[in-house]
PDB file of C-alpha atoms and ligand atoms in Angstrom:
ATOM      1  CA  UNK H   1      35.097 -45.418 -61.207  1.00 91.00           C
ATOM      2  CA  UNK H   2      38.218 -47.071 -60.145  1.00 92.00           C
ATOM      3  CA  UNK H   3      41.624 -45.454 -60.507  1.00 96.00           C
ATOM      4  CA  UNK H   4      45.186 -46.552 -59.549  1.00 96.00           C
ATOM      5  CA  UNK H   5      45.177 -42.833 -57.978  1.00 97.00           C
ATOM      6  CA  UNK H   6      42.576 -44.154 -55.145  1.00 97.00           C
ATOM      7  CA  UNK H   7      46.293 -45.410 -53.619  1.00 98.00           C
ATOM      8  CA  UNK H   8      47.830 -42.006 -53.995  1.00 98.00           C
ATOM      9  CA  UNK H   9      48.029 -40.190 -50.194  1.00 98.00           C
ATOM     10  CA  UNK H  10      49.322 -36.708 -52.118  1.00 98.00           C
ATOM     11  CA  UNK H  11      47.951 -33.760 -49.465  1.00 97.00           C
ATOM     12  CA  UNK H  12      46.816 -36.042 -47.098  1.00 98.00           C
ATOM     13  CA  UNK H  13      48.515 -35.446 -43.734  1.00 98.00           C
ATOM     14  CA  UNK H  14      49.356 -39.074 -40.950  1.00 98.00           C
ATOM     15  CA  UNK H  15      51.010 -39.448 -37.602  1.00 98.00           C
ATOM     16  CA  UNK H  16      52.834 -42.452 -36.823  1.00 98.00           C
ATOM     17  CA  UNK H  17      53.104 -42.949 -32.951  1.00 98.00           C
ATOM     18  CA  UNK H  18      55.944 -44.876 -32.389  1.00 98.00           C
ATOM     19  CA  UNK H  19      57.054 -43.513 -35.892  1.00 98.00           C
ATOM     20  CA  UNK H  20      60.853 -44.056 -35.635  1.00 98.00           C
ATOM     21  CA  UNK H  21      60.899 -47.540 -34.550  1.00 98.00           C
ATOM     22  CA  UNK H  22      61.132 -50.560 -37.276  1.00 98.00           C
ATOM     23  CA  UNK H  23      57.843 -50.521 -38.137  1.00 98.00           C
ATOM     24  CA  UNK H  24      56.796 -47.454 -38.032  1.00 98.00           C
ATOM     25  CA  UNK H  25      60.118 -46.093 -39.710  1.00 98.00           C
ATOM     26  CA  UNK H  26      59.373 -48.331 -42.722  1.00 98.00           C
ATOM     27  CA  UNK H  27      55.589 -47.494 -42.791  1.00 98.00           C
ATOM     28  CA  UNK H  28      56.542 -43.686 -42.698  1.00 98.00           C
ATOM     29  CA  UNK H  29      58.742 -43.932 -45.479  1.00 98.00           C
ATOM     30  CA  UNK H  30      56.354 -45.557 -47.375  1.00 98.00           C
ATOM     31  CA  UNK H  31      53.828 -42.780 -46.612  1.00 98.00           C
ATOM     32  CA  UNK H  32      55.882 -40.003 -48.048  1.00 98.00           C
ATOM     33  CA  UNK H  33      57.218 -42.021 -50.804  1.00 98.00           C
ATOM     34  CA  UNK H  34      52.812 -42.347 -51.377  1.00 98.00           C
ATOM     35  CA  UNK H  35      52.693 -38.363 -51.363  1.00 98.00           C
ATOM     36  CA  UNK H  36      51.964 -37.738 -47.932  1.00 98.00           C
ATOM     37  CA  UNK H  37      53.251 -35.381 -45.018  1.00 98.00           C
ATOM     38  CA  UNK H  38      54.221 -37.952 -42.247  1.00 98.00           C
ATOM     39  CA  UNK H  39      54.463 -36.631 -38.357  1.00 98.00           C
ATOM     40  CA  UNK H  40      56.436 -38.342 -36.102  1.00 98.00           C
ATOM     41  CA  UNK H  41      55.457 -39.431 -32.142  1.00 98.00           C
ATOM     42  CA  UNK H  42      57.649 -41.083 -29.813  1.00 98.00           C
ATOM     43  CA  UNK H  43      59.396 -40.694 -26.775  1.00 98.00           C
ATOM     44  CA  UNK H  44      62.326 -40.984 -27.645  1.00 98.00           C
ATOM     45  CA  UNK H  45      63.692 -37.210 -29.115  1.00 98.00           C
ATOM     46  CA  UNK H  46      66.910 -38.429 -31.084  1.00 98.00           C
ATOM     47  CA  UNK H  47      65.549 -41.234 -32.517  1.00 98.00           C
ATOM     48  CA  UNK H  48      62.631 -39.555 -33.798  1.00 98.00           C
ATOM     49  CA  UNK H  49      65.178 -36.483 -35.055  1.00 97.00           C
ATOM     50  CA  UNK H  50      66.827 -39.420 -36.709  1.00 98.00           C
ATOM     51  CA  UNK H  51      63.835 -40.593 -38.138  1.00 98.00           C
ATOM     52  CA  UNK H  52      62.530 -37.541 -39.832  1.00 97.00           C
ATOM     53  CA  UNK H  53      65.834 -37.054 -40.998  1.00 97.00           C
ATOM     54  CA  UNK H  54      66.220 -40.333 -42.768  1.00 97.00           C
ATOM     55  CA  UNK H  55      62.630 -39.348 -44.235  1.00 97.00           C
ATOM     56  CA  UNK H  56      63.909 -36.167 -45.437  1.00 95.00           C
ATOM     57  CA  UNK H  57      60.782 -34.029 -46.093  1.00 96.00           C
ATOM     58  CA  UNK H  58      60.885 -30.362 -46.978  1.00 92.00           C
ATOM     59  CA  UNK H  59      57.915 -27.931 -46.326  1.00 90.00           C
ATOM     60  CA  UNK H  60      55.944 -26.639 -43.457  1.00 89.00           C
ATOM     61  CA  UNK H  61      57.018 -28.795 -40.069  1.00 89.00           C
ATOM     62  CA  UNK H  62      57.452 -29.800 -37.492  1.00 93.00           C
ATOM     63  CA  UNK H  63      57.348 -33.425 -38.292  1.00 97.00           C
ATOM     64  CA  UNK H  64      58.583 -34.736 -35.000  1.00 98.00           C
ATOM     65  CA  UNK H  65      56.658 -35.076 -31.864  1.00 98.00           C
ATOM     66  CA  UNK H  66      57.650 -36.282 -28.479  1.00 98.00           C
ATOM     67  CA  UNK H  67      55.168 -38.049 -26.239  1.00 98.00           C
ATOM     68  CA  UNK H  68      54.245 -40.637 -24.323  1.00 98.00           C
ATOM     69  CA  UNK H  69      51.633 -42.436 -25.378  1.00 98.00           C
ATOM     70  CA  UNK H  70      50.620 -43.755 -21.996  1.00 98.00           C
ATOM     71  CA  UNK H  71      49.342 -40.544 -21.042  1.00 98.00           C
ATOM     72  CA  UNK H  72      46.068 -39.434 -22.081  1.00 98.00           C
ATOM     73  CA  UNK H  73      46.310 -35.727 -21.204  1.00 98.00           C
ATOM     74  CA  UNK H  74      49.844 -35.343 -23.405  1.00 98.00           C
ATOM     75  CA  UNK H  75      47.606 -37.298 -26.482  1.00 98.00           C
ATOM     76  CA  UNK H  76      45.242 -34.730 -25.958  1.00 98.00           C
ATOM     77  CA  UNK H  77      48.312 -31.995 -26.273  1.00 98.00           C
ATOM     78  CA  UNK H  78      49.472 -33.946 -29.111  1.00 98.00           C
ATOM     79  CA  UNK H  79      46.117 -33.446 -31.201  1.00 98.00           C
ATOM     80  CA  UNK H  80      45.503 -30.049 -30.277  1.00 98.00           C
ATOM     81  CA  UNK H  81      49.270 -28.902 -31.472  1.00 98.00           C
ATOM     82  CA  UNK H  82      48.534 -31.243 -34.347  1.00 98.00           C
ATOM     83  CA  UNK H  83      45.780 -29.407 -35.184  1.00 97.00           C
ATOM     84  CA  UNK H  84      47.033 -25.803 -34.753  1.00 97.00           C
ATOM     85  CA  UNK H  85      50.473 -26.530 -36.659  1.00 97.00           C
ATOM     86  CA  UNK H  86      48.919 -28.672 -39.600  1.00 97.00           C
ATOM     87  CA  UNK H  87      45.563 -27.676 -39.269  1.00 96.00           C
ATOM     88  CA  UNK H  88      44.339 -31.787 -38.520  1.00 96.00           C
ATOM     89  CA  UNK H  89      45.082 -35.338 -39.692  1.00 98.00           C
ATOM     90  CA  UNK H  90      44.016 -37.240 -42.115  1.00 98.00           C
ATOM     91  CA  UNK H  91      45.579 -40.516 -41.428  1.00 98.00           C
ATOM     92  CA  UNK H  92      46.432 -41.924 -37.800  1.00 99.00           C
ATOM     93  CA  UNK H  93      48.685 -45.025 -37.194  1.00 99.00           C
ATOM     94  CA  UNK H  94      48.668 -46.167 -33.996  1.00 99.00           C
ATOM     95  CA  UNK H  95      52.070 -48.283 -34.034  1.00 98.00           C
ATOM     96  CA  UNK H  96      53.533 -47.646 -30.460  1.00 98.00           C
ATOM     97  CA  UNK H  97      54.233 -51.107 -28.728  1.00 98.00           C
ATOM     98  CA  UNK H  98      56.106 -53.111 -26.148  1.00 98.00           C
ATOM     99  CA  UNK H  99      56.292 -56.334 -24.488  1.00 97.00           C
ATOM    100  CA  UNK H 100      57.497 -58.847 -22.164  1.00 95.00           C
ATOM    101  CA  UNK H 101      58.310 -62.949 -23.681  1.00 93.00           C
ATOM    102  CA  UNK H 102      57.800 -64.800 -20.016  1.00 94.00           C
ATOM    103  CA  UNK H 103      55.991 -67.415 -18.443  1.00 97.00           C
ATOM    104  CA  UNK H 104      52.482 -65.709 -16.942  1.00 98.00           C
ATOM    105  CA  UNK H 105      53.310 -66.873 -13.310  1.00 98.00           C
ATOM    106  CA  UNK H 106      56.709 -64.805 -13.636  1.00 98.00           C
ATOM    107  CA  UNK H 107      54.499 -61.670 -15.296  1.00 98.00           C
ATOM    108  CA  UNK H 108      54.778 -58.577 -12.957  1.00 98.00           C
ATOM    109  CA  UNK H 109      51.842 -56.293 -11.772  1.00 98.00           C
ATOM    110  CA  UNK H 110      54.467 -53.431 -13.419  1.00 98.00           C
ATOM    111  CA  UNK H 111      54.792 -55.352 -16.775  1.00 98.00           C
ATOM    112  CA  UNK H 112      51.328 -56.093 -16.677  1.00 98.00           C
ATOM    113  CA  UNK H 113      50.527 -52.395 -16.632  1.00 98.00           C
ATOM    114  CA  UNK H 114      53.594 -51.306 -19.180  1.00 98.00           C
ATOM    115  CA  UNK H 115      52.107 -53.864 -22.023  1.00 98.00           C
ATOM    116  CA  UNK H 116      48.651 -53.134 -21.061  1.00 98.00           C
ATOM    117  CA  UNK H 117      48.913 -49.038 -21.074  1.00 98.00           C
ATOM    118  CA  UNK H 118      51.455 -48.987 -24.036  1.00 98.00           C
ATOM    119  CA  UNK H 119      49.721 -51.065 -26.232  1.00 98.00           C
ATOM    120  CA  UNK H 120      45.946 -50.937 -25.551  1.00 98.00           C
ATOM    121  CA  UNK H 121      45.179 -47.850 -23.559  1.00 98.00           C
ATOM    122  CA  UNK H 122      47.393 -45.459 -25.415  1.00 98.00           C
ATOM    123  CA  UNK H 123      45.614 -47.078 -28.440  1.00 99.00           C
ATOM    124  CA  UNK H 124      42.503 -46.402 -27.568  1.00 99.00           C
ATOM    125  CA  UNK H 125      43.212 -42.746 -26.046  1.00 99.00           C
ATOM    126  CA  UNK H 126      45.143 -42.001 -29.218  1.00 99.00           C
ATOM    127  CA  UNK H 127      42.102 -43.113 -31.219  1.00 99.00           C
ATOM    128  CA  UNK H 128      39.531 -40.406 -29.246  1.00 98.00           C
ATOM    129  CA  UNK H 129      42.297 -37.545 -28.975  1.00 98.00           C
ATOM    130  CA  UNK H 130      42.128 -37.656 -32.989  1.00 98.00           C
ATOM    131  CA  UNK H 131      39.207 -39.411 -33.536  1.00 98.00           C
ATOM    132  CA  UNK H 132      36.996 -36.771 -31.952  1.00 98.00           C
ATOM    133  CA  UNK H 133      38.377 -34.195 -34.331  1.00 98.00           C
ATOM    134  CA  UNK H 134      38.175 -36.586 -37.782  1.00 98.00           C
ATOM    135  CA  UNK H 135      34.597 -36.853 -36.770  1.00 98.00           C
ATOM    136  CA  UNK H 136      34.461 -33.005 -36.922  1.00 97.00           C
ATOM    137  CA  UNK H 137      35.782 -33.097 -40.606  1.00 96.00           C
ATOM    138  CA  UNK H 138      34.064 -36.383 -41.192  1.00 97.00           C
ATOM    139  CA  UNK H 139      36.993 -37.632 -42.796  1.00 97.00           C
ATOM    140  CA  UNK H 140      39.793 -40.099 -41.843  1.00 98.00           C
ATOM    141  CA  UNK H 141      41.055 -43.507 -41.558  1.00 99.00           C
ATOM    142  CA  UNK H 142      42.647 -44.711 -38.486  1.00 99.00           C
ATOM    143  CA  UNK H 143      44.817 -48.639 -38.316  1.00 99.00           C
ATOM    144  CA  UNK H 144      45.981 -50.031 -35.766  1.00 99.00           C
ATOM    145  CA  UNK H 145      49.409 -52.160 -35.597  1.00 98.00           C
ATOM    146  CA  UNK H 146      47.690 -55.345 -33.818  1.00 98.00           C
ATOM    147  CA  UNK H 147      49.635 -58.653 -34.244  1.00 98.00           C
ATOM    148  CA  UNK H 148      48.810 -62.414 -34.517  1.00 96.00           C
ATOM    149  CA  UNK H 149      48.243 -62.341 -30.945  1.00 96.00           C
ATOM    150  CA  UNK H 150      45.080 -60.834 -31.617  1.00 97.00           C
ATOM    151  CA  UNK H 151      43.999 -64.159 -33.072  1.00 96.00           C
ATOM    152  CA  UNK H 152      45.346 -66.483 -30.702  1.00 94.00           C
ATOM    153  CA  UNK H 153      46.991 -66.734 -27.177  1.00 95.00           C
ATOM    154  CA  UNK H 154      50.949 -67.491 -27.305  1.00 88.00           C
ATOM    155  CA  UNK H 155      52.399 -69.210 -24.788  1.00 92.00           C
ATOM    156  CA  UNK H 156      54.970 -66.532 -22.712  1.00 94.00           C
ATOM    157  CA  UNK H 157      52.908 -63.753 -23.990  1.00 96.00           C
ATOM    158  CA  UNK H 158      49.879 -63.608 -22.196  1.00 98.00           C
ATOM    159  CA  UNK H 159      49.639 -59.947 -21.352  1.00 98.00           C
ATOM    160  CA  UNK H 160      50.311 -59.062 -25.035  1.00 98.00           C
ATOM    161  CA  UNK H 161      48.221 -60.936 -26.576  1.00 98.00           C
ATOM    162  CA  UNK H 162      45.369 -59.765 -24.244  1.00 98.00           C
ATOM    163  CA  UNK H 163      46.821 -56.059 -25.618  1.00 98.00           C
ATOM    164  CA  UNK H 164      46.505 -57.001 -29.064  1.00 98.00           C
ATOM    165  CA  UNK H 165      42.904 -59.153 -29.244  1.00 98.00           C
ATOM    166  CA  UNK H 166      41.802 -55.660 -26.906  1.00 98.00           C
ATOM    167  CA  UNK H 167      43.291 -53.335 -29.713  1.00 98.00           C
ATOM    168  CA  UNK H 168      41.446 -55.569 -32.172  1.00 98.00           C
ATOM    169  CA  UNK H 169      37.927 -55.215 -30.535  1.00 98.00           C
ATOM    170  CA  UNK H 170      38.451 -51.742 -29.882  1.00 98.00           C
ATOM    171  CA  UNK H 171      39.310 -51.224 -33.906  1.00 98.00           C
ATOM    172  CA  UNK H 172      35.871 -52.946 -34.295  1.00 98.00           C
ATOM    173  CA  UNK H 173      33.748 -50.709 -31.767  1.00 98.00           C
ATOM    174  CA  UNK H 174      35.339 -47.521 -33.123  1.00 99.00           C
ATOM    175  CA  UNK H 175      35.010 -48.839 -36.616  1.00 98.00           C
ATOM    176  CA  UNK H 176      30.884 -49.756 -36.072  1.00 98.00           C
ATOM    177  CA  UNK H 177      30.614 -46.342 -34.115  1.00 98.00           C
ATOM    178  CA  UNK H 178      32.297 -44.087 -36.629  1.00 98.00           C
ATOM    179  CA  UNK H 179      31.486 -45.453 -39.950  1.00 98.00           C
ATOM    180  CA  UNK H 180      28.562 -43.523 -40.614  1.00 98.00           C
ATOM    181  CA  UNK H 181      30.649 -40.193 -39.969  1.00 98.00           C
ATOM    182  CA  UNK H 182      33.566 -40.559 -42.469  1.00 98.00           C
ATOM    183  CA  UNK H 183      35.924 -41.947 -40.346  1.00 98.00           C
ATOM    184  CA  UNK H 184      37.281 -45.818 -41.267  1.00 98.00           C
ATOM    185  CA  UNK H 185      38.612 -47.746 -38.258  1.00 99.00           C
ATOM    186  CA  UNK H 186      41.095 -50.889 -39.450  1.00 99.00           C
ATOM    187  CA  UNK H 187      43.712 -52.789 -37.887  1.00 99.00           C
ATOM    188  CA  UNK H 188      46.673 -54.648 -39.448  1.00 98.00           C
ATOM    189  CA  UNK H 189      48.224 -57.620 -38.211  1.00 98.00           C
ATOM    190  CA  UNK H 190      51.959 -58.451 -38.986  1.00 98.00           C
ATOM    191  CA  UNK H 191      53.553 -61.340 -38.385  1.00 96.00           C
ATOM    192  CA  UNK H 192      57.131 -61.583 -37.555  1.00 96.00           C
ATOM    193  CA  UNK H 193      59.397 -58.868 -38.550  1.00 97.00           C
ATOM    194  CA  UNK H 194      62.577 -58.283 -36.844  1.00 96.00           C
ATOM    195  CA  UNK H 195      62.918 -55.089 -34.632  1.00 96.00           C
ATOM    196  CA  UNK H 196      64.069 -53.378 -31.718  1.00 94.00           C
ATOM    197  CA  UNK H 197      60.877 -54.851 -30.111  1.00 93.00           C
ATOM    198  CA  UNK H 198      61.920 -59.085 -30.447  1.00 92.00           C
ATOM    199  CA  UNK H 199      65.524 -58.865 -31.809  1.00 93.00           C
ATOM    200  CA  UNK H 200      67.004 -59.604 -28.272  1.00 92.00           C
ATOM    201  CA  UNK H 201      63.918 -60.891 -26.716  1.00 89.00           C
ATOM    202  CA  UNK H 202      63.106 -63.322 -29.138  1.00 90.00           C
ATOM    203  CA  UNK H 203      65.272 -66.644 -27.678  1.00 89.00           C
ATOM    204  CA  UNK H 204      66.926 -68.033 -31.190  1.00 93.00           C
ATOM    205  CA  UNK H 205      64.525 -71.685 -30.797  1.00 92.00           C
ATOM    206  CA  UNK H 206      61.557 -69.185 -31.011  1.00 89.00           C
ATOM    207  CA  UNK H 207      62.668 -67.212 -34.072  1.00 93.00           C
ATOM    208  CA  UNK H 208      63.071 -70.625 -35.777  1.00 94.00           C
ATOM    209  CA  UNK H 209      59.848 -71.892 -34.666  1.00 90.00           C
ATOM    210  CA  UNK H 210      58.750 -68.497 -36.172  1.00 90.00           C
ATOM    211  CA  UNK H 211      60.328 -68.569 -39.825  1.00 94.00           C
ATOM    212  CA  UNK H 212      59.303 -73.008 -40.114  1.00 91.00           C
ATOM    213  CA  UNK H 213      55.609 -72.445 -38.842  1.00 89.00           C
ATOM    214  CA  UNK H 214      55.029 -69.316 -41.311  1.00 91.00           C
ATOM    215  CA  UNK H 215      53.829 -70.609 -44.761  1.00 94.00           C
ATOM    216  CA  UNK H 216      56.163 -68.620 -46.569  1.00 95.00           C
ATOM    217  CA  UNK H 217      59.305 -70.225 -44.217  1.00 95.00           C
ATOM    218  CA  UNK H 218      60.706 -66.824 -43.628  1.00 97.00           C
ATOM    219  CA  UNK H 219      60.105 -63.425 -41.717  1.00 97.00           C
ATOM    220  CA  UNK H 220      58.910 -60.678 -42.870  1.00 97.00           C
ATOM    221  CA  UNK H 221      60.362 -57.787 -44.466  1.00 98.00           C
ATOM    222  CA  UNK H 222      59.505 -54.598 -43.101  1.00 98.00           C
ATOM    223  CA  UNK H 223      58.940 -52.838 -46.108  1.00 98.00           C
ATOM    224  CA  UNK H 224      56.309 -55.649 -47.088  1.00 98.00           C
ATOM    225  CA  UNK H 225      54.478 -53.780 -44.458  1.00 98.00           C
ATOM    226  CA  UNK H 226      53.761 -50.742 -46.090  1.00 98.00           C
ATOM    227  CA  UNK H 227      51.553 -51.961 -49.095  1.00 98.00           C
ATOM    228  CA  UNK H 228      48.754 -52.818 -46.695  1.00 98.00           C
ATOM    229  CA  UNK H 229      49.087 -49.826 -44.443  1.00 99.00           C
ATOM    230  CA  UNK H 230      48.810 -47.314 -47.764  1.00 98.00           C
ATOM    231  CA  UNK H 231      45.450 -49.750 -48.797  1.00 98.00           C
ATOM    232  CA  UNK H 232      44.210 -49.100 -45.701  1.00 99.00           C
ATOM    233  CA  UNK H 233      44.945 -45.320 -45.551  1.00 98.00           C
ATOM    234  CA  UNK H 234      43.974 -44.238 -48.682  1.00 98.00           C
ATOM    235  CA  UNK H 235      40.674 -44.014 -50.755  1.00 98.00           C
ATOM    236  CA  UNK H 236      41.585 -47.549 -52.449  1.00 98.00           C
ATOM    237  CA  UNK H 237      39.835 -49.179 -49.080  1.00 98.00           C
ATOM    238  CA  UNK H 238      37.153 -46.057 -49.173  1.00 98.00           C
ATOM    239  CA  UNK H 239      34.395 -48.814 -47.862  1.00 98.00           C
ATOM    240  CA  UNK H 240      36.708 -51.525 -45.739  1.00 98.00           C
ATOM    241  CA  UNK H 241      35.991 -50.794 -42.239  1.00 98.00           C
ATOM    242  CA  UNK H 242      36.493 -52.943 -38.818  1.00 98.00           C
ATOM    243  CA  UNK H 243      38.822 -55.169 -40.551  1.00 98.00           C
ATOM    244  CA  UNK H 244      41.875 -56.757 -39.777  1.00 98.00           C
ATOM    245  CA  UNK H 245      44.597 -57.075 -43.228  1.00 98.00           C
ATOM    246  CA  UNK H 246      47.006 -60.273 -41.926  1.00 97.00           C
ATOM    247  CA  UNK H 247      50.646 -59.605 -43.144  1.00 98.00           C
ATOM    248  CA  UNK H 248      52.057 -62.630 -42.057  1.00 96.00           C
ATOM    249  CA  UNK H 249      53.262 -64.587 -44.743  1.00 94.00           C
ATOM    250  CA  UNK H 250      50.232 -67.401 -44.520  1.00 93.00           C
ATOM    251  CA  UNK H 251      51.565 -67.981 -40.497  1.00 93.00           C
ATOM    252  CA  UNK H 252      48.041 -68.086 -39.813  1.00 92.00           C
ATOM    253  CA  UNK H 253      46.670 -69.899 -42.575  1.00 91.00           C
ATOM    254  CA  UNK H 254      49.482 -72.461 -42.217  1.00 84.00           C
ATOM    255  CA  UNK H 255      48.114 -74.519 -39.610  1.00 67.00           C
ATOM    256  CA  UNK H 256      50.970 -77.059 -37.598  1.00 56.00           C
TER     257      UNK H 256
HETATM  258  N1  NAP E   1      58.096 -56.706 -34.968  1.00 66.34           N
HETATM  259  C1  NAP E   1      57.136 -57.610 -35.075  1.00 66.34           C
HETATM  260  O1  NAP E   1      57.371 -58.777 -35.461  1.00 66.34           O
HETATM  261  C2  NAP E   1      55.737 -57.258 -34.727  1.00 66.34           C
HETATM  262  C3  NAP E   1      54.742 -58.217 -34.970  1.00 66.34           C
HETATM  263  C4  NAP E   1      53.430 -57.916 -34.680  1.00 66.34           C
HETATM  264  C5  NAP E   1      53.096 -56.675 -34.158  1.00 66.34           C
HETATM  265  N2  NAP E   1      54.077 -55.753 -33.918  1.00 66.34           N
HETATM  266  C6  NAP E   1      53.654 -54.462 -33.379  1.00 66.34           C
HETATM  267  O2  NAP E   1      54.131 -53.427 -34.206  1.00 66.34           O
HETATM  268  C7  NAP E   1      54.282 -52.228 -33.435  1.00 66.34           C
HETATM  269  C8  NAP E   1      55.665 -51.645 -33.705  1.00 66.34           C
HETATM  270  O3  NAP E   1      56.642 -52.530 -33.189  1.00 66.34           O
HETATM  271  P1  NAP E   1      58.119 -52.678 -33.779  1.00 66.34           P
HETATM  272  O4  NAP E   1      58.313 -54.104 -34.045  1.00 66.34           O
HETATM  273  O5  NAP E   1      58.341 -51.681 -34.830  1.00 66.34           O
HETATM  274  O6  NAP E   1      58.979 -52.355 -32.479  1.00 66.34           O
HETATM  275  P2  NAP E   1      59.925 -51.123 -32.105  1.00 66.34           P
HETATM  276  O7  NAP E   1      60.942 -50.918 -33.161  1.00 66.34           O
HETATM  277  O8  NAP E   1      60.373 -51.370 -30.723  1.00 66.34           O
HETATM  278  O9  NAP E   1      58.919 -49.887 -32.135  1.00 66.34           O
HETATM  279  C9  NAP E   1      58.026 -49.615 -31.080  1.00 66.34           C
HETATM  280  C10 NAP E   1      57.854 -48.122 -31.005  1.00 66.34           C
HETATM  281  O10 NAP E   1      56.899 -47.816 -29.986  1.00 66.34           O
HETATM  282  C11 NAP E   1      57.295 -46.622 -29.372  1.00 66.34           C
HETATM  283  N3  NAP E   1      56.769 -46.543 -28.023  1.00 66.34           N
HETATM  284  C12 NAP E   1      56.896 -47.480 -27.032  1.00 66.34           C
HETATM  285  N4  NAP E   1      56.312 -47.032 -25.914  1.00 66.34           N
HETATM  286  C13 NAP E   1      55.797 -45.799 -26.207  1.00 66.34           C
HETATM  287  C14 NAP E   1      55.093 -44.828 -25.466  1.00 66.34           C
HETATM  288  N5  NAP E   1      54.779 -45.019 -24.174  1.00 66.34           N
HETATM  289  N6  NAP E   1      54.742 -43.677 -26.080  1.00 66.34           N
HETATM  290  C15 NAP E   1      55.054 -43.460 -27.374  1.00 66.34           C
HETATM  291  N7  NAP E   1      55.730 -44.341 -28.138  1.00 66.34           N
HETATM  292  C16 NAP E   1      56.091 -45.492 -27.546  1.00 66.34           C
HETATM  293  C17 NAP E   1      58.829 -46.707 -29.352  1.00 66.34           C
HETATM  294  O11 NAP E   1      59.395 -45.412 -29.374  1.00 66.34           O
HETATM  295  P3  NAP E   1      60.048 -44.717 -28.060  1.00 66.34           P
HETATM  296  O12 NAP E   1      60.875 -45.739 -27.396  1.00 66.34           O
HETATM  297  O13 NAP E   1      60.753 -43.540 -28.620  1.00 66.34           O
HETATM  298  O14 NAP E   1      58.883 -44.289 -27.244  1.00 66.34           O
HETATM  299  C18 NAP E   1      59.142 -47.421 -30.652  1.00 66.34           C
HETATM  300  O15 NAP E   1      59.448 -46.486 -31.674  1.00 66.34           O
HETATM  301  C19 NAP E   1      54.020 -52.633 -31.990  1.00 66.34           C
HETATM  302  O16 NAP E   1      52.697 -52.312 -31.653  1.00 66.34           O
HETATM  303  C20 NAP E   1      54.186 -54.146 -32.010  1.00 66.34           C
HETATM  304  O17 NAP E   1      53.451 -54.764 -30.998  1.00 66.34           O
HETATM  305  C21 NAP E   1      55.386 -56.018 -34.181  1.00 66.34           C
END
């Protein structure tokens, strides 16, 4: 039978990699706000320090991990020490991103391979690092942070939005692979939300293209993030798998 306590994460144990940036700051503190123990990843040591100090938790640590994502044999270090200091994970968000806003012609083979590795292959790594040892509890529920450039091609984004529709059909072959074995697979896809990531990038004539062509004529808030991401952690979503939960204000329901 249903109870409001399906949404409760109490005891249940998530990594955020790229934790302390703006989304994954704001979907961390919404984690342990929900009852759960939230570990850290980044790169970046003093932002993450400032992170889990903003977060504020008390009890058995660490909470902070440094790594980049890009590599596959420091995820694999990641999950092991995961495992041996908290004994596994529960919940894995895979929120770790970066691009480039630029006409394709002007695209570099290096930028290419910094949006391409940073978003998709340290997605997808990530996912089998901790994946493999969710299947061995048969329990846990992975999302990745995919955007509305999983649904359509932007103009001056054409290496992230290949990132993003890749991280989406990855989410769906893990999802239809995994099922059976206790482990849910989901994606969620925000739309704009201001950040380290598009704050300077973002040319002002874009942002306003942004806030008139989303339904809702505004961005979003960050913390308007979190509702989904707890849905889609916790036993609430117990049978959604392979999906995709737009947060995006109607952008994509809006039309021109
Ligand atoms: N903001 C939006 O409007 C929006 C919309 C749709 C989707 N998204 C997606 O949401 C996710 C979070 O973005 P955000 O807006 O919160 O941007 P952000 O504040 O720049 O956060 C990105 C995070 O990714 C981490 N990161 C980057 N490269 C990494 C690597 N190689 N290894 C480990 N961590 C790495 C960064 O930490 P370090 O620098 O410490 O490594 C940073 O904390 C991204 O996947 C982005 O594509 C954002």
């Amino acid at each position: 039978m249903f109870s409001p306590e399906n949404f409760s994460l109490q005891g249940r144990r998530a990594l955020v990699i790229g934790g302390a940036g703006g989304i994954g700051l704001a979907l961390a503190r919404g984690f342990v706000a929900s009852g759960a123990t939230v570990l850290l990843a980044g790169r970046d040591e003093a932002k993450l320090q400032r992170g889990e100090s903003e977060l504020g938790q008390v009890g058995a640590g660490p909470f902070v991990y440094t790594v980049d994502a890009r590599s596959v044999s420091a995820l694999e270090t990641l999950a092991e020490t995961v495992e041996r200091e908290h004994g596994g994970l529960d919940i894995l968000i895979n929120c770790q991103g970066t691009t480039a806003i630029k006409p394709a012609l002007e695209l570099s083979e290096s930028e290419w391979d910094a949006i391409i590795d940073t978003n998709l292959k340290s997605a997808f790594f990530a996912c089998l690092a901790f994946g493999r040892r969710m299947l061995a509890h048969q329990r846990g529920a992975i999302i990745n942070i995919t955007s509305l450039a999983a649904h359509y091609g932007w103009a001056n984004a054409a290496a992230y939005s290949a990132s993003k529709m890749g991280l989406s059909g990855i989410t769906q072959s893990l999802a239809a692979e995994w099922g059976e074995q206790g482990v849910r697979v989901n994606a969620i896809a925000p739309g704009f939300f201001m950040t380290d990531l598009n704050r300077e990038r973002m040319p002002e004539a874009r942002k306003e293209e942004a806030r008139k062509r989303a339904a809702m004529k505004r961005m979003g808030e960050l913390d308007e993030l979190v509702g989904a991401a707890v849905y889609l952690a916790s036993d609430a979503s117990a049978f959604v798998n392979g999906t995709t939960l737009r947060v995006d204000g109607g952008y994509l329901s809006s039309g021109i």
